[in-house]
Amino acid sequence: MKNTHKLSAALLVAVAGAAIVVPSATKAEQSDWKTEGVVEFEKDTSLPTVKEPDGTTVIPEISVNPGATNELAIVAATPLDFEKHAILSDGSSEPYNVKPYGSSVGTYEHFVDFKDVRSTTTRQYHIFGKLSKQFTHNDPSATGNATLAGATITYSNLRIAGDGRDTTTDLNMPEDSGFVKGKSITLAEGQQELFYSMTNAARGYGQYKIAFGNRANGEDEIRKSVQLAVPGDVVKFKGQYTAEITWTIADTPTPTNP
């Protein structure tokens, strides 16, 4: 009995000793090293392409301004064709509607294509139009440099068109509020007129158009969105007359008059 007690005591001591011996925690190891990521940009000096208003199809025939390699530039503008008309013998006048702009990829409303890809946080630009040369007969030797004196061109239904962008969700699209003189503007010979002003620095980066009318509303709207008016008392000669319209984009509201 005595031996049994001693054995039991020895077991208790051994268990108690095991209970208080706790292994030390392993120290966590960690190593850090920083590296860097780089990216570099350069200016795109190639001529931009011109796409259809509100779409992504490239119009191959349109003439692109050679100066459109600049970051702020008029890229292109559709030529205007007011078609052939009879000379009215009663001296009356009537507006002549424009022919829709036709290309190998479609028929479109007329437009002025422009871009601003400047790296700036203070974006501002203004777009002007000017009837820089009055309609002049193409055979001056026969007509004595006859012009359609007093003729004017009226652009209406002005709107901003993107290249396939959703104008309701794209927060970079120029706003309609930039049409500070309204959505109908008349050009008279030698008078530069303001068509659009961008003063919101958070918008306007990219390539856009001022379109005149919308082909989605039919051909009649396209034709009536650009009209030529010629005074009825101007003597008209048989043959073709040609005018010149100059478009300007500038970062100042008072650009040099071309």
mmCIF file of C-alpha atoms in Angstrom:
data_model
loop_
_atom_site.group_PDB
_atom_site.id
_atom_site.type_symbol
_atom_site.label_atom_id
_atom_site.label_comp_id
_atom_site.label_asym_id
_atom_site.label_seq_id
_atom_site.Cartn_x
_atom_site.Cartn_y
_atom_site.Cartn_z
ATOM 1 C CA MET A 1 0.000 0.000 0.000
ATOM 2 C CA LYS A 2 2.812 2.324 0.817
ATOM 3 C CA ASN A 3 4.553 1.652 -2.438
ATOM 4 C CA THR A 4 1.414 2.199 -4.355
ATOM 5 C CA HIS A 5 1.021 5.670 -2.810
ATOM 6 C CA LYS A 6 4.529 6.647 -3.712
ATOM 7 C CA LEU A 7 4.005 5.578 -7.274
ATOM 8 C CA SER A 8 0.866 7.578 -7.528
ATOM 9 C CA ALA A 9 2.625 10.617 -6.169
ATOM 10 C CA ALA A 10 5.386 10.265 -8.685
ATOM 11 C CA LEU A 11 2.833 10.178 -11.558
ATOM 12 C CA LEU A 12 1.118 13.307 -10.316
ATOM 13 C CA VAL A 13 4.381 15.165 -10.134
ATOM 14 C CA ALA A 14 5.267 14.124 -13.679
ATOM 15 C CA VAL A 15 1.911 15.269 -15.069
ATOM 16 C CA ALA A 16 2.099 18.550 -13.228
ATOM 17 C CA GLY A 17 5.548 19.148 -14.647
ATOM 18 C CA ALA A 18 4.342 18.510 -18.195
ATOM 19 C CA ALA A 19 1.466 20.982 -17.768
ATOM 20 C CA ILE A 20 3.697 23.995 -17.030
ATOM 21 C CA VAL A 21 6.295 23.456 -19.731
ATOM 22 C CA VAL A 22 4.864 25.549 -22.768
ATOM 23 C CA PRO A 23 6.807 25.625 -26.053
ATOM 24 C CA SER A 24 7.922 29.143 -27.123
ATOM 25 C CA ALA A 25 5.996 30.730 -30.146
ATOM 26 C CA THR A 26 7.709 30.694 -33.569
ATOM 27 C CA LYS A 27 8.646 34.230 -34.733
ATOM 28 C CA ALA A 28 6.977 35.223 -38.097
ATOM 29 C CA GLU A 29 9.377 35.986 -40.920
ATOM 30 C CA GLN A 30 8.731 38.657 -43.619
ATOM 31 C CA SER A 31 10.693 40.323 -46.374
ATOM 32 C CA ASP A 32 9.626 43.360 -48.436
ATOM 33 C CA TRP A 33 11.044 44.887 -51.616
ATOM 34 C CA LYS A 34 9.627 47.780 -53.636
ATOM 35 C CA THR A 35 9.878 48.036 -57.405
ATOM 36 C CA GLU A 36 8.319 50.521 -59.837
ATOM 37 C CA GLY A 37 6.072 50.547 -62.868
ATOM 38 C CA VAL A 38 6.547 53.114 -65.610
ATOM 39 C CA VAL A 39 4.657 54.246 -68.693
ATOM 40 C CA GLU A 40 5.512 56.958 -71.197
ATOM 41 C CA PHE A 41 3.372 58.883 -73.664
ATOM 42 C CA GLU A 42 4.190 60.839 -76.775
ATOM 43 C CA LYS A 43 2.153 63.038 -79.059
ATOM 44 C CA ASP A 44 0.380 61.432 -81.988
ATOM 45 C CA THR A 45 1.498 63.362 -85.066
ATOM 46 C CA SER A 46 -0.541 61.395 -87.607
ATOM 47 C CA LEU A 47 -3.549 62.867 -89.387
ATOM 48 C CA PRO A 48 -6.820 61.817 -87.739
ATOM 49 C CA THR A 49 -9.537 60.008 -89.645
ATOM 50 C CA VAL A 50 -13.059 61.365 -89.963
ATOM 51 C CA LYS A 51 -15.947 59.159 -88.922
ATOM 52 C CA GLU A 52 -19.639 59.484 -89.637
ATOM 53 C CA PRO A 53 -21.661 61.574 -87.165
ATOM 54 C CA ASP A 54 -22.723 59.427 -84.191
ATOM 55 C CA GLY A 55 -21.070 56.336 -85.688
ATOM 56 C CA THR A 56 -17.773 54.553 -86.168
ATOM 57 C CA THR A 57 -17.590 54.196 -89.970
ATOM 58 C CA VAL A 58 -14.657 56.104 -91.477
ATOM 59 C CA ILE A 59 -15.520 58.433 -94.370
ATOM 60 C CA PRO A 60 -12.624 57.917 -96.806
ATOM 61 C CA GLU A 61 -13.368 60.662 -99.363
ATOM 62 C CA ILE A 62 -13.497 63.724 -97.123
ATOM 63 C CA SER A 63 -10.526 66.094 -97.303
ATOM 64 C CA VAL A 64 -8.627 66.297 -94.010
ATOM 65 C CA ASN A 65 -6.942 69.522 -92.974
ATOM 66 C CA PRO A 66 -3.119 69.029 -93.151
ATOM 67 C CA GLY A 67 -2.885 71.120 -89.999
ATOM 68 C CA ALA A 68 -4.999 68.614 -88.073
ATOM 69 C CA THR A 69 -1.816 67.079 -86.660
ATOM 70 C CA ASN A 70 -1.997 69.921 -84.133
ATOM 71 C CA GLU A 71 -3.555 69.108 -80.777
ATOM 72 C CA LEU A 72 -6.223 71.790 -81.266
ATOM 73 C CA ALA A 73 -7.530 71.781 -84.830
ATOM 74 C CA ILE A 74 -10.362 71.854 -87.314
ATOM 75 C CA VAL A 75 -10.057 68.374 -88.825
ATOM 76 C CA ALA A 76 -12.491 68.623 -91.736
ATOM 77 C CA ALA A 77 -15.698 70.199 -92.993
ATOM 78 C CA THR A 78 -18.130 68.904 -95.574
ATOM 79 C CA PRO A 79 -18.353 70.865 -98.854
ATOM 80 C CA LEU A 80 -21.731 72.402 -99.613
ATOM 81 C CA ASP A 81 -23.659 71.791 -102.826
ATOM 82 C CA PHE A 82 -26.789 73.894 -103.299
ATOM 83 C CA GLU A 83 -27.474 72.247 -106.679
ATOM 84 C CA LYS A 84 -28.747 73.806 -109.944
ATOM 85 C CA HIS A 85 -31.719 76.177 -110.123
ATOM 86 C CA ALA A 86 -33.592 78.235 -112.702
ATOM 87 C CA ILE A 87 -32.936 81.958 -112.856
ATOM 88 C CA LEU A 88 -36.197 83.514 -111.710
ATOM 89 C CA SER A 89 -37.345 86.154 -114.184
ATOM 90 C CA ASP A 90 -39.607 87.994 -111.750
ATOM 91 C CA GLY A 91 -36.720 89.002 -109.494
ATOM 92 C CA SER A 92 -38.002 87.020 -106.537
ATOM 93 C CA SER A 93 -35.750 85.103 -104.187
ATOM 94 C CA GLU A 94 -36.091 81.870 -102.314
ATOM 95 C CA PRO A 95 -33.821 79.818 -100.052
ATOM 96 C CA TYR A 96 -31.821 77.068 -101.707
ATOM 97 C CA ASN A 97 -31.495 73.930 -99.598
ATOM 98 C CA VAL A 98 -28.224 72.025 -99.416
ATOM 99 C CA LYS A 99 -27.761 68.599 -100.930
ATOM 100 C CA PRO A 100 -26.957 65.920 -98.292
ATOM 101 C CA TYR A 101 -23.287 65.034 -98.096
ATOM 102 C CA GLY A 102 -22.732 61.785 -99.990
ATOM 103 C CA SER A 103 -19.828 59.365 -99.749
ATOM 104 C CA SER A 104 -19.064 55.767 -100.642
ATOM 105 C CA VAL A 105 -20.136 54.675 -97.160
ATOM 106 C CA GLY A 106 -23.316 56.659 -96.727
ATOM 107 C CA THR A 107 -25.281 59.891 -97.019
ATOM 108 C CA TYR A 108 -24.992 62.298 -94.105
ATOM 109 C CA GLU A 109 -25.930 65.612 -92.594
ATOM 110 C CA HIS A 110 -23.264 68.292 -93.031
ATOM 111 C CA PHE A 111 -20.765 68.853 -90.253
ATOM 112 C CA VAL A 112 -17.541 70.432 -89.044
ATOM 113 C CA ASP A 113 -15.119 67.973 -87.443
ATOM 114 C CA PHE A 114 -12.773 69.298 -84.742
ATOM 115 C CA LYS A 115 -10.467 68.002 -82.041
ATOM 116 C CA ASP A 116 -8.839 69.068 -78.793
ATOM 117 C CA VAL A 117 -6.345 66.583 -77.361
ATOM 118 C CA ARG A 118 -4.240 69.068 -75.422
ATOM 119 C CA SER A 119 -2.860 67.959 -72.071
ATOM 120 C CA THR A 120 -4.403 70.684 -69.951
ATOM 121 C CA THR A 121 -6.654 71.140 -66.945
ATOM 122 C CA THR A 122 -7.998 74.491 -68.145
ATOM 123 C CA ARG A 123 -9.752 73.423 -71.342
ATOM 124 C CA GLN A 124 -11.253 76.205 -73.394
ATOM 125 C CA TYR A 125 -11.913 76.596 -77.083
ATOM 126 C CA HIS A 126 -14.170 78.476 -79.450
ATOM 127 C CA ILE A 127 -15.310 77.548 -82.979
ATOM 128 C CA PHE A 128 -16.038 80.177 -85.623
ATOM 129 C CA GLY A 129 -17.355 80.180 -89.171
ATOM 130 C CA LYS A 130 -16.897 82.825 -91.849
ATOM 131 C CA LEU A 131 -18.074 83.303 -95.406
ATOM 132 C CA SER A 132 -14.561 84.337 -96.372
ATOM 133 C CA LYS A 133 -15.253 84.594 -100.126
ATOM 134 C CA GLN A 134 -18.589 85.434 -101.662
ATOM 135 C CA PHE A 135 -20.103 83.201 -104.360
ATOM 136 C CA THR A 136 -18.218 84.162 -107.521
ATOM 137 C CA HIS A 137 -18.876 82.926 -111.068
ATOM 138 C CA ASN A 138 -16.392 80.294 -112.229
ATOM 139 C CA ASP A 139 -15.962 81.999 -115.620
ATOM 140 C CA PRO A 140 -14.843 85.527 -114.743
ATOM 141 C CA SER A 141 -13.839 86.372 -118.314
ATOM 142 C CA ALA A 142 -17.438 85.989 -119.456
ATOM 143 C CA THR A 143 -19.167 87.552 -116.475
ATOM 144 C CA GLY A 144 -16.725 90.173 -115.237
ATOM 145 C CA ASN A 145 -16.136 88.456 -111.885
ATOM 146 C CA ALA A 146 -19.844 88.407 -111.145
ATOM 147 C CA THR A 147 -20.737 87.604 -107.546
ATOM 148 C CA LEU A 148 -23.959 86.833 -105.733
ATOM 149 C CA ALA A 149 -23.691 90.031 -103.726
ATOM 150 C CA GLY A 150 -25.511 89.861 -100.415
ATOM 151 C CA ALA A 151 -25.831 86.084 -100.456
ATOM 152 C CA THR A 152 -25.843 84.420 -97.015
ATOM 153 C CA ILE A 153 -25.634 80.875 -95.656
ATOM 154 C CA THR A 154 -27.767 79.883 -92.674
ATOM 155 C CA TYR A 155 -26.844 76.853 -90.565
ATOM 156 C CA SER A 156 -29.552 75.499 -88.262
ATOM 157 C CA ASN A 157 -30.355 72.524 -86.038
ATOM 158 C CA LEU A 158 -26.838 72.708 -84.612
ATOM 159 C CA ARG A 159 -25.809 69.834 -82.364
ATOM 160 C CA ILE A 160 -22.696 68.101 -81.038
ATOM 161 C CA ALA A 161 -22.062 64.664 -82.538
ATOM 162 C CA GLY A 162 -19.542 62.122 -81.320
ATOM 163 C CA ASP A 163 -17.976 59.113 -82.985
ATOM 164 C CA GLY A 164 -20.306 56.425 -81.703
ATOM 165 C CA ARG A 165 -20.421 57.888 -78.214
ATOM 166 C CA ASP A 166 -23.568 57.882 -76.135
ATOM 167 C CA THR A 167 -24.258 61.570 -75.681
ATOM 168 C CA THR A 168 -26.379 60.884 -72.608
ATOM 169 C CA THR A 169 -23.743 58.967 -70.638
ATOM 170 C CA ASP A 170 -20.368 60.161 -71.943
ATOM 171 C CA LEU A 171 -19.364 62.824 -69.412
ATOM 172 C CA ASN A 172 -16.593 64.040 -71.705
ATOM 173 C CA MET A 173 -18.982 65.144 -74.475
ATOM 174 C CA PRO A 174 -19.182 68.899 -75.060
ATOM 175 C CA GLU A 175 -22.451 70.282 -73.767
ATOM 176 C CA ASP A 176 -25.260 71.917 -75.737
ATOM 177 C CA SER A 177 -24.858 74.995 -73.547
ATOM 178 C CA GLY A 178 -21.808 75.819 -75.668
ATOM 179 C CA PHE A 179 -24.105 77.026 -78.454
ATOM 180 C CA VAL A 180 -24.120 80.458 -76.864
ATOM 181 C CA LYS A 181 -25.662 82.160 -79.912
ATOM 182 C CA GLY A 182 -28.366 79.579 -80.392
ATOM 183 C CA LYS A 183 -28.745 76.744 -82.867
ATOM 184 C CA SER A 184 -29.248 78.810 -86.003
ATOM 185 C CA ILE A 185 -26.463 81.058 -87.308
ATOM 186 C CA THR A 186 -26.211 83.049 -90.542
ATOM 187 C CA LEU A 187 -22.956 83.805 -92.306
ATOM 188 C CA ALA A 188 -22.672 86.980 -94.355
ATOM 189 C CA GLU A 189 -19.613 87.817 -96.432
ATOM 190 C CA GLY A 190 -16.602 88.770 -94.326
ATOM 191 C CA GLN A 191 -18.315 88.349 -90.951
ATOM 192 C CA GLN A 192 -16.834 85.828 -88.542
ATOM 193 C CA GLU A 193 -19.520 84.230 -86.365
ATOM 194 C CA LEU A 194 -19.151 82.237 -83.150
ATOM 195 C CA PHE A 195 -20.732 78.798 -83.413
ATOM 196 C CA TYR A 196 -19.582 77.101 -80.194
ATOM 197 C CA SER A 197 -17.742 77.885 -76.950
ATOM 198 C CA MET A 198 -16.220 75.260 -74.646
ATOM 199 C CA THR A 199 -15.531 76.677 -71.199
ATOM 200 C CA ASN A 200 -16.066 73.571 -69.019
ATOM 201 C CA ALA A 201 -12.554 72.292 -68.240
ATOM 202 C CA ALA A 202 -13.952 68.878 -67.278
ATOM 203 C CA ARG A 203 -15.337 68.248 -70.764
ATOM 204 C CA GLY A 204 -14.449 68.506 -74.423
ATOM 205 C CA TYR A 205 -11.328 66.342 -74.711
ATOM 206 C CA GLY A 206 -11.292 64.321 -77.922
ATOM 207 C CA GLN A 207 -12.651 64.575 -81.465
ATOM 208 C CA TYR A 208 -16.211 65.711 -82.142
ATOM 209 C CA LYS A 209 -18.433 67.404 -84.709
ATOM 210 C CA ILE A 210 -20.812 70.281 -84.968
ATOM 211 C CA ALA A 211 -23.518 68.673 -87.071
ATOM 212 C CA PHE A 212 -26.277 70.524 -88.891
ATOM 213 C CA GLY A 213 -29.422 68.459 -88.580
ATOM 214 C CA ASN A 214 -29.701 64.758 -87.950
ATOM 215 C CA ARG A 215 -30.151 62.136 -90.674
ATOM 216 C CA ALA A 216 -32.153 60.077 -88.168
ATOM 217 C CA ASN A 217 -34.922 62.648 -88.684
ATOM 218 C CA GLY A 218 -34.954 62.265 -92.458
ATOM 219 C CA GLU A 219 -33.446 63.877 -95.546
ATOM 220 C CA ASP A 220 -35.724 66.895 -95.412
ATOM 221 C CA GLU A 221 -34.137 68.011 -92.146
ATOM 222 C CA ILE A 222 -30.640 67.606 -93.623
ATOM 223 C CA ARG A 223 -31.546 69.790 -96.613
ATOM 224 C CA LYS A 224 -33.173 72.544 -94.571
ATOM 225 C CA SER A 225 -30.376 72.646 -91.988
ATOM 226 C CA VAL A 226 -28.058 74.526 -94.382
ATOM 227 C CA GLN A 227 -29.667 77.094 -96.698
ATOM 228 C CA LEU A 228 -28.348 79.619 -99.194
ATOM 229 C CA ALA A 229 -30.228 82.895 -99.600
ATOM 230 C CA VAL A 230 -29.573 85.107 -102.631
ATOM 231 C CA PRO A 231 -31.237 88.519 -103.032
ATOM 232 C CA GLY A 232 -33.742 88.447 -105.885
ATOM 233 C CA ASP A 233 -32.417 91.650 -107.453
ATOM 234 C CA VAL A 234 -28.908 90.258 -107.990
ATOM 235 C CA VAL A 235 -28.155 89.578 -111.658
ATOM 236 C CA LYS A 236 -27.384 85.899 -112.090
ATOM 237 C CA PHE A 237 -25.435 84.396 -114.967
ATOM 238 C CA LYS A 238 -25.790 80.894 -116.278
ATOM 239 C CA GLY A 239 -23.092 78.667 -114.832
ATOM 240 C CA GLN A 240 -21.590 77.723 -111.507
ATOM 241 C CA TYR A 241 -20.661 80.017 -108.632
ATOM 242 C CA THR A 242 -18.217 79.061 -105.889
ATOM 243 C CA ALA A 243 -17.792 80.470 -102.384
ATOM 244 C CA GLU A 244 -15.327 79.827 -99.576
ATOM 245 C CA ILE A 245 -16.241 79.133 -95.945
ATOM 246 C CA THR A 246 -13.466 79.248 -93.351
ATOM 247 C CA TRP A 247 -13.751 77.386 -90.046
ATOM 248 C CA THR A 248 -11.571 78.323 -87.084
ATOM 249 C CA ILE A 249 -10.968 76.815 -83.649
ATOM 250 C CA ALA A 250 -9.048 78.876 -81.118
ATOM 251 C CA ASP A 251 -8.340 78.934 -77.398
ATOM 252 C CA THR A 252 -9.405 82.583 -77.224
ATOM 253 C CA PRO A 253 -12.817 84.152 -77.864
ATOM 254 C CA THR A 254 -11.145 86.816 -80.026
ATOM 255 C CA PRO A 255 -9.041 84.956 -82.608
ATOM 256 C CA THR A 256 -7.220 86.493 -85.533
ATOM 257 C CA ASN A 257 -9.769 87.054 -88.268
ATOM 258 C CA PRO A 258 -8.706 84.882 -91.237
#
